[in-house]
mmCIF file of C-alpha atoms and ligand atoms in Angstrom:
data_model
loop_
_atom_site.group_PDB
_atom_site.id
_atom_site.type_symbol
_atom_site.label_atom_id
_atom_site.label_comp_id
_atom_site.label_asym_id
_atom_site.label_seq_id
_atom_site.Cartn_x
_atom_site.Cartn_y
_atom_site.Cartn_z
ATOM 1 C CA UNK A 20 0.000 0.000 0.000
ATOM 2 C CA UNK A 21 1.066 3.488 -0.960
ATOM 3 C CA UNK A 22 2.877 5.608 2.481
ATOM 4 C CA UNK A 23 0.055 7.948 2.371
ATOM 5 C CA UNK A 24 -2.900 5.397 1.820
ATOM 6 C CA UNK A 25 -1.449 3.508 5.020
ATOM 7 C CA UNK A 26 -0.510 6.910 7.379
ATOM 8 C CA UNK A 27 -4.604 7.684 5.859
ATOM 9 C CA UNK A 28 -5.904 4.137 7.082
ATOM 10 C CA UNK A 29 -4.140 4.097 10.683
ATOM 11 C CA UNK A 30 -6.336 7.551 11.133
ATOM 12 C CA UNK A 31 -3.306 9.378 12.178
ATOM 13 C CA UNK A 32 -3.918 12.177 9.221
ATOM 14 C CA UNK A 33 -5.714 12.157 5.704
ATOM 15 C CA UNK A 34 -3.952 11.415 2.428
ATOM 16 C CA UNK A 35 -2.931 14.737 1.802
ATOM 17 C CA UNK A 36 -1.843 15.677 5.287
ATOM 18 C CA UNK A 37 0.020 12.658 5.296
ATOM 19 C CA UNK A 38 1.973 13.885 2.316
ATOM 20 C CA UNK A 39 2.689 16.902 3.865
ATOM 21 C CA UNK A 40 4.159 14.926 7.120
ATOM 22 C CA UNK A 41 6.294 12.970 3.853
ATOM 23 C CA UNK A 42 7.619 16.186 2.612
ATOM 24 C CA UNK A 43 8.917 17.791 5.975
ATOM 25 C CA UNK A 44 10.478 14.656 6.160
ATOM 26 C CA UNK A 45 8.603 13.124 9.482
ATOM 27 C CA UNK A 46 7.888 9.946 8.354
ATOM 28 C CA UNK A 47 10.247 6.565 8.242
ATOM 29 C CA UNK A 48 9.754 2.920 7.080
ATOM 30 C CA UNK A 49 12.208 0.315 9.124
ATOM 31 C CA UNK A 50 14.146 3.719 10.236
ATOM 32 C CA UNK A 51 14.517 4.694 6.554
ATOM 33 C CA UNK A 52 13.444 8.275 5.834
ATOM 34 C CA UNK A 53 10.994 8.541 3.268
ATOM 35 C CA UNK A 54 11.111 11.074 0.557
ATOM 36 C CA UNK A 55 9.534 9.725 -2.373
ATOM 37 C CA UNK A 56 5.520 10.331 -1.697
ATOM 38 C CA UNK A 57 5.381 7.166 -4.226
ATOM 39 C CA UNK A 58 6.768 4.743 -1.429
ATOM 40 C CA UNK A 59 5.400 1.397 -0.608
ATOM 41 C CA UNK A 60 4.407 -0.304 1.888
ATOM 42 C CA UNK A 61 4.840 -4.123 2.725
ATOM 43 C CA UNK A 62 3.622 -6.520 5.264
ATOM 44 C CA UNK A 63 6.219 -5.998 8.340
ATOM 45 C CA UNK A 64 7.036 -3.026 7.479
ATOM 46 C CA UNK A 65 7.471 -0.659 10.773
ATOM 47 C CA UNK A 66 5.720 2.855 9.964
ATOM 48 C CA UNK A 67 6.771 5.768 12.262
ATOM 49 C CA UNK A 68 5.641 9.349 11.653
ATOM 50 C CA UNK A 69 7.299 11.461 13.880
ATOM 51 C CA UNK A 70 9.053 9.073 15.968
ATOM 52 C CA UNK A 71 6.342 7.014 16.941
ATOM 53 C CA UNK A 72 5.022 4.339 14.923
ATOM 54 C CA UNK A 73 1.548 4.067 13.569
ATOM 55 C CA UNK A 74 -0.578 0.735 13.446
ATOM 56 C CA UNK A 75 -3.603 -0.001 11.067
ATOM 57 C CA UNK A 76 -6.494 -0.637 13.642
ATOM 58 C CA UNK A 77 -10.063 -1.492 12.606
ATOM 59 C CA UNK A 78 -12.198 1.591 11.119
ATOM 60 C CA UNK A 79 -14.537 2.786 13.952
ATOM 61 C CA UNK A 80 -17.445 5.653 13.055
ATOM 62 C CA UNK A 81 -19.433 7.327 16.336
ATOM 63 C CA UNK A 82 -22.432 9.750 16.590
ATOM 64 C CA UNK A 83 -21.704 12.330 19.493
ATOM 65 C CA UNK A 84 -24.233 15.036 20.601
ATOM 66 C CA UNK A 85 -21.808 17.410 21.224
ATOM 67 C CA UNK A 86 -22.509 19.808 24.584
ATOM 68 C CA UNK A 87 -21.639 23.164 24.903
ATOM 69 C CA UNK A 88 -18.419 23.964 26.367
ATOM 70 C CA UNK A 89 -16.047 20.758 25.202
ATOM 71 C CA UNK A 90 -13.443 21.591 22.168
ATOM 72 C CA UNK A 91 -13.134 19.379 18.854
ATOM 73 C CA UNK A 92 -10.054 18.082 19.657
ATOM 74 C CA UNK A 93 -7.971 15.142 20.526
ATOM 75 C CA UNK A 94 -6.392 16.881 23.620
ATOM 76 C CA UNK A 95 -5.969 20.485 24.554
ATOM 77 C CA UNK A 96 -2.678 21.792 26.236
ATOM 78 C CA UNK A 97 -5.036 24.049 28.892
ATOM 79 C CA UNK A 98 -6.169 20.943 29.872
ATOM 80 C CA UNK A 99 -9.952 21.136 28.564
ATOM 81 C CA UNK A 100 -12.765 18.596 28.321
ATOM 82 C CA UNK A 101 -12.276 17.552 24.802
ATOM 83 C CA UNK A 102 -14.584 15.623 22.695
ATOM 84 C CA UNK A 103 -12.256 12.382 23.104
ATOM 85 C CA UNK A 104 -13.374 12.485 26.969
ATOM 86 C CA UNK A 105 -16.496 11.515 26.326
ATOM 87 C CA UNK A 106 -16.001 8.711 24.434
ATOM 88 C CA UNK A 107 -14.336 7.013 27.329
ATOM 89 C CA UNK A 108 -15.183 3.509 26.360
ATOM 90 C CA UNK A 109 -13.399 3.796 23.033
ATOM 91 C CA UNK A 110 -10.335 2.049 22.206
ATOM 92 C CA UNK A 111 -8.992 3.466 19.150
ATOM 93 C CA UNK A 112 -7.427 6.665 18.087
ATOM 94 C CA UNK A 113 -10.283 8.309 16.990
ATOM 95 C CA UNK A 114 -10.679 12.217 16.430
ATOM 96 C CA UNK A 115 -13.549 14.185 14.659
ATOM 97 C CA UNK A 116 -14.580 14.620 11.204
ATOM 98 C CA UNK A 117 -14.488 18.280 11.249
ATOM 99 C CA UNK A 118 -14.668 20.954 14.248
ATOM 100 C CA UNK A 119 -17.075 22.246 16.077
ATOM 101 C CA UNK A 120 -16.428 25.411 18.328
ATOM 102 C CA UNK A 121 -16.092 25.257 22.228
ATOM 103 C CA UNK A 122 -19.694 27.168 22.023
ATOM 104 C CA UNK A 123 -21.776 25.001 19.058
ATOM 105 C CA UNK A 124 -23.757 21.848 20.424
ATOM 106 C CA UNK A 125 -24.771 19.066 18.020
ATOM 107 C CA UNK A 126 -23.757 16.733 15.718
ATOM 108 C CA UNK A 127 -20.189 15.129 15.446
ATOM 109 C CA UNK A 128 -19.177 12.298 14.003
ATOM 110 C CA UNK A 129 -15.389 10.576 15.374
ATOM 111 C CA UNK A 130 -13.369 7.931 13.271
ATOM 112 C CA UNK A 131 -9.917 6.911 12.804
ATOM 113 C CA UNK A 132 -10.685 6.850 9.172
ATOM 114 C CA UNK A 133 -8.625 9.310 7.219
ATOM 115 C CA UNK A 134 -9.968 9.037 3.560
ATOM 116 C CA UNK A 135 -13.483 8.687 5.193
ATOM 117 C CA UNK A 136 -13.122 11.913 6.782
ATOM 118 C CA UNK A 137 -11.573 13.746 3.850
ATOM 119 C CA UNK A 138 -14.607 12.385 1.543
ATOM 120 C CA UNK A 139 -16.677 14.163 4.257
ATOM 121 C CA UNK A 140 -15.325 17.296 4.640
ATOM 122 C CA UNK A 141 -14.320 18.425 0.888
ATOM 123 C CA UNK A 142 -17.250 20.953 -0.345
ATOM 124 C CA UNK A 143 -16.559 19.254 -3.411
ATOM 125 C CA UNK A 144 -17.898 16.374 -2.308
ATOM 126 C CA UNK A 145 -21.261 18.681 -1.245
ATOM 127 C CA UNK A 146 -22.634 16.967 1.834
ATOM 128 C CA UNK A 147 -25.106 18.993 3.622
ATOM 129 C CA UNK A 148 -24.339 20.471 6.925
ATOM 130 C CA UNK A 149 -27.333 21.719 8.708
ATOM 131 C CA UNK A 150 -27.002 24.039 11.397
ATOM 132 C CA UNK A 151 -29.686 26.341 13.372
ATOM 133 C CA UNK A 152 -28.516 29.591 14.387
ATOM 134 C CA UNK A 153 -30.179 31.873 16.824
ATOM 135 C CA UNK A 154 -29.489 35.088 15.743
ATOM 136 C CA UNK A 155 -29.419 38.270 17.097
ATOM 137 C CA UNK A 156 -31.753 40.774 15.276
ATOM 138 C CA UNK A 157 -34.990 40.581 12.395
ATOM 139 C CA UNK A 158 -34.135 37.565 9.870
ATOM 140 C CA UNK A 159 -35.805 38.475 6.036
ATOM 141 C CA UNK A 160 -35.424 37.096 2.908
ATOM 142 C CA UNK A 161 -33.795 40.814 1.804
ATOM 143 C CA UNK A 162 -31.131 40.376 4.479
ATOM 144 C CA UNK A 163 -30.040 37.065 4.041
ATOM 145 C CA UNK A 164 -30.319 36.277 0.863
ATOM 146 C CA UNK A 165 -26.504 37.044 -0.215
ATOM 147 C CA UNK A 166 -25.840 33.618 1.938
ATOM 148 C CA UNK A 167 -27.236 31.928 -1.141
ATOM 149 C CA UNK A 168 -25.120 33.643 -3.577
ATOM 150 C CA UNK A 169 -22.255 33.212 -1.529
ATOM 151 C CA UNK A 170 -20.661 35.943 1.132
ATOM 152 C CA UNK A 171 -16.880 37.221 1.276
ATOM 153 C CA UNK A 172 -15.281 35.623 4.499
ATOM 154 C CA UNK A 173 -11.582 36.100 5.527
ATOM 155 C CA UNK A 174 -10.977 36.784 1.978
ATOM 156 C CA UNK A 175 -12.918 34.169 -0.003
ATOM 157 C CA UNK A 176 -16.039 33.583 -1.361
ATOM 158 C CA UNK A 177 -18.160 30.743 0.349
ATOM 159 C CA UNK A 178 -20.150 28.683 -1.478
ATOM 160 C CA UNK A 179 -24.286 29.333 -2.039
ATOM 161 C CA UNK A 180 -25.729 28.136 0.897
ATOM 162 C CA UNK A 181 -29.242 26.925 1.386
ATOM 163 C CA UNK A 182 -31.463 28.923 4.449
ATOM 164 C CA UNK A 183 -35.011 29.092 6.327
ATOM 165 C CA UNK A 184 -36.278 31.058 8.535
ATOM 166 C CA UNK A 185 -37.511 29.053 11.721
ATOM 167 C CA UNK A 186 -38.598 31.747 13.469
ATOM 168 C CA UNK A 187 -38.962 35.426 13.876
ATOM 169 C CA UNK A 188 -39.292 37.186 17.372
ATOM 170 C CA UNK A 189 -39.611 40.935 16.963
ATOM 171 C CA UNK A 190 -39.633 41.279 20.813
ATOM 172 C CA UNK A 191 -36.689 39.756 22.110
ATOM 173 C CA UNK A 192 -35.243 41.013 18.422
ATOM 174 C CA UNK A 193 -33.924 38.133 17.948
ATOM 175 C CA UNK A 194 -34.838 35.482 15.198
ATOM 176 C CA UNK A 195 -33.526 31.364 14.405
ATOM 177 C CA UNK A 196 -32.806 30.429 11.145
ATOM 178 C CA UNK A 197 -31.464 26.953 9.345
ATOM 179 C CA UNK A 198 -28.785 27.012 7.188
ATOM 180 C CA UNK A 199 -27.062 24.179 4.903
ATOM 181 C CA UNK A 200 -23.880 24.592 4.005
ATOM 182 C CA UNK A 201 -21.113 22.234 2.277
ATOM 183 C CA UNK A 202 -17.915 23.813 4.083
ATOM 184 C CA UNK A 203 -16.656 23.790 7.287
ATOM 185 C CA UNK A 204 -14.151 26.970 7.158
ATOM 186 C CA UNK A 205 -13.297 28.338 10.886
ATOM 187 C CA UNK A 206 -16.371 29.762 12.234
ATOM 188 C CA UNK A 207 -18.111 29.486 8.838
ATOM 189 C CA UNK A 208 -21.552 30.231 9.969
ATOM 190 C CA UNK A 209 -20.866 32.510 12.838
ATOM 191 C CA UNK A 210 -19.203 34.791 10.298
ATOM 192 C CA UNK A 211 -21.768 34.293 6.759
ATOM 193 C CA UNK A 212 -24.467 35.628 9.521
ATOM 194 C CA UNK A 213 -21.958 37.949 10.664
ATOM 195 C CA UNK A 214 -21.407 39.513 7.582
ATOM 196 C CA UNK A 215 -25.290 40.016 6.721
ATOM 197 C CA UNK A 216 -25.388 41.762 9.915
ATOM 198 C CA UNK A 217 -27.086 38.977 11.984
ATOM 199 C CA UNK A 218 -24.790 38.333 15.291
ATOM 200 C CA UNK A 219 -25.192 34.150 16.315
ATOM 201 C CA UNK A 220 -25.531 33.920 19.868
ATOM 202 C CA UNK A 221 -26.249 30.446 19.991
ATOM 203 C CA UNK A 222 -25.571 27.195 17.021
ATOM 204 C CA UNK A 223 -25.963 23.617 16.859
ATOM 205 C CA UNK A 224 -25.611 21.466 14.358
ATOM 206 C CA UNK A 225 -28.851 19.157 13.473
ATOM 207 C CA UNK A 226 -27.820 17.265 10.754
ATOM 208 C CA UNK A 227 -24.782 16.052 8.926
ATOM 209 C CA UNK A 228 -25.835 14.041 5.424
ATOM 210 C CA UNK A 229 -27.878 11.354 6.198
ATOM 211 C CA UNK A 230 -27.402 11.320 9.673
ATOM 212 C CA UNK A 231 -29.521 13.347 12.420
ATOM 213 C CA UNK A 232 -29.331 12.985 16.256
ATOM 214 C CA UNK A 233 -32.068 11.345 17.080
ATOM 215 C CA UNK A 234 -32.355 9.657 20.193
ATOM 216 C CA UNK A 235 -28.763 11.267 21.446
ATOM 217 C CA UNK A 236 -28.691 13.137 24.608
ATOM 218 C CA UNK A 237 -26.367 16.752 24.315
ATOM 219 C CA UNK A 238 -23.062 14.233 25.648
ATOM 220 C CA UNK A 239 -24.437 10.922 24.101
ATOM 221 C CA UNK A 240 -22.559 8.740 21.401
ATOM 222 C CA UNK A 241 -23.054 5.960 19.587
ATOM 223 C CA UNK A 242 -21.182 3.509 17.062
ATOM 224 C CA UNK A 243 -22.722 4.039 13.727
ATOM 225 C CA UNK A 244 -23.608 0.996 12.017
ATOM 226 C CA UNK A 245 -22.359 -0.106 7.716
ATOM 227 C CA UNK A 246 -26.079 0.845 6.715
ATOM 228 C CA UNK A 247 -25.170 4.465 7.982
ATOM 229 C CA UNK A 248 -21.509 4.686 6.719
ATOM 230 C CA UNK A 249 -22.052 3.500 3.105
ATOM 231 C CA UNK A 250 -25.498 6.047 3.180
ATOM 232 C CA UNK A 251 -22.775 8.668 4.037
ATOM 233 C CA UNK A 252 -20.937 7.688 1.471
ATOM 234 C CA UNK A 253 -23.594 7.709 -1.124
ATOM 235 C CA UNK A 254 -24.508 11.139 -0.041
ATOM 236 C CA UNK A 255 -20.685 12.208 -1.553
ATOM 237 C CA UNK A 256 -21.783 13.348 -5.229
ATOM 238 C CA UNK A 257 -17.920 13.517 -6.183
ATOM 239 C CA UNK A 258 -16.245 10.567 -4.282
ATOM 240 C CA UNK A 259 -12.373 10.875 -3.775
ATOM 241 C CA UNK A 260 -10.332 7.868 -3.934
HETATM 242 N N1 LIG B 309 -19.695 27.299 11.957
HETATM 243 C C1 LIG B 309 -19.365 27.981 13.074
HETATM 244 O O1 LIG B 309 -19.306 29.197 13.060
HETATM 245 N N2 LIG B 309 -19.111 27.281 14.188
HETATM 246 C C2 LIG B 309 -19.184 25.944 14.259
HETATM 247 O O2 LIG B 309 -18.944 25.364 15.309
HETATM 248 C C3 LIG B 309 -19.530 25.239 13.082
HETATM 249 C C4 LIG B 309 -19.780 25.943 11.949
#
């Protein structure tokens, strides 16, 4: 198998990370640097990226709700609850498909599967995201309709996005709306509402593909089963190898 495919499959980074890891020259086979992204793999062979070798476990795929307050990573330096805490039970080196901030509840799915989770995250690839987003302020069709044309963030131009309004509450001034998007840029839907003027003050995220949460608790997790993963990956339109 090639270096990359096998750094992708032991979940320690996707195919292209892992070529990046290749190129600053972190990665050995039987203490041999490799430099040629072409390598191979054999049976026996001992992997190590960064010093430490890697093993091919068994491909594991979990539903959390995700609370408030945890961070979408594998471990935090400040020492904060991270998403891998509540998954206590779980053996392998699993880490999530995608981030969601320290403040945005919902849906997260974990694996150790690196081409799974690239296949899931490229926009190209145009799985819906589903978020709802209470909002501060009046939502209208005048005011957020650039979302659906697509809104300059840090720069670059997101991709149309898909909304509707949930509700409107003209005395609290505050309104919830549902958007679908197909990125997952830093703070992607904070900012698109940001930048038509509507301030988030509180996000989850209800849906991801196929999947939805029902049934899961805000801290709850579950193993998802093959009907579920191959439905995800049907719901790919562009599938990466
Ligand atoms: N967009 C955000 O702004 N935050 C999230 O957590 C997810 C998407």
């Amino acid at each position: 198998m090639r270096i990359n495919k096998y750094i992708a499959h032991a979940g320690v980074a996707s195919r292209r990370k892992a070529e990046e890891l290749i190129k600053k020259g972190l990665v050995t086979i039987n203490g041999q640097l490799v430099t040629e992204l072409a390598t191979m793999v054999k049976s026996g062979d001992v992997v190590e990226v960064s010093g430490s070798p890697i093993y091919n476990e068994e491909k594991v795929y979990y539903l959390l709700n995700k609370p408030r307050g945890v961070i979408s990573s594998v471990s935090d330096d400040k020492g904060r609850q991270t998403v891998i805490d509540l998954l206590p039970q779980v053996k392998e080196r699993i880490y999530p498909v995608g981030r969601l901030d320290w403040d945005t509840t919902g849906l997260l799915i974990l694996t150790n599967d690196g081409d799974f989770t690239d296949k899931m995250i490229h926009p190209r690839n145009e799985i819906d995201k589903v978020y709802v987003a209470r909002v501060k302020g009046l939502a209208t069709k005048e005011n957020l309709r650039p979302l659906t044309r697509g809104v300059v963030i840090d720069g670059k131009k997101t991709k149309p996005a898909r909304y509707t309004i949930i509700k409107v509450d003209r005395e609290k001034n505050r309104s919830v709306v549902e958007l679908v998007i197909h990125e997952g840029r830093n703070h992607q839907v904070k900012k698109m509402f940001e930048s038509v003027g509507l301030l988030v003050d509180k996000l989850s995220r209800t849906r991801f593909g196929t999947l939805d949460l029902t049934g899961l608790r805000p801290g709850d997790y579950r193993r998802l089963n093959k009907k579920e993963i191959s439905q995800l990956h049907n719901a790919a339109i562009n599938k990466i190898k």
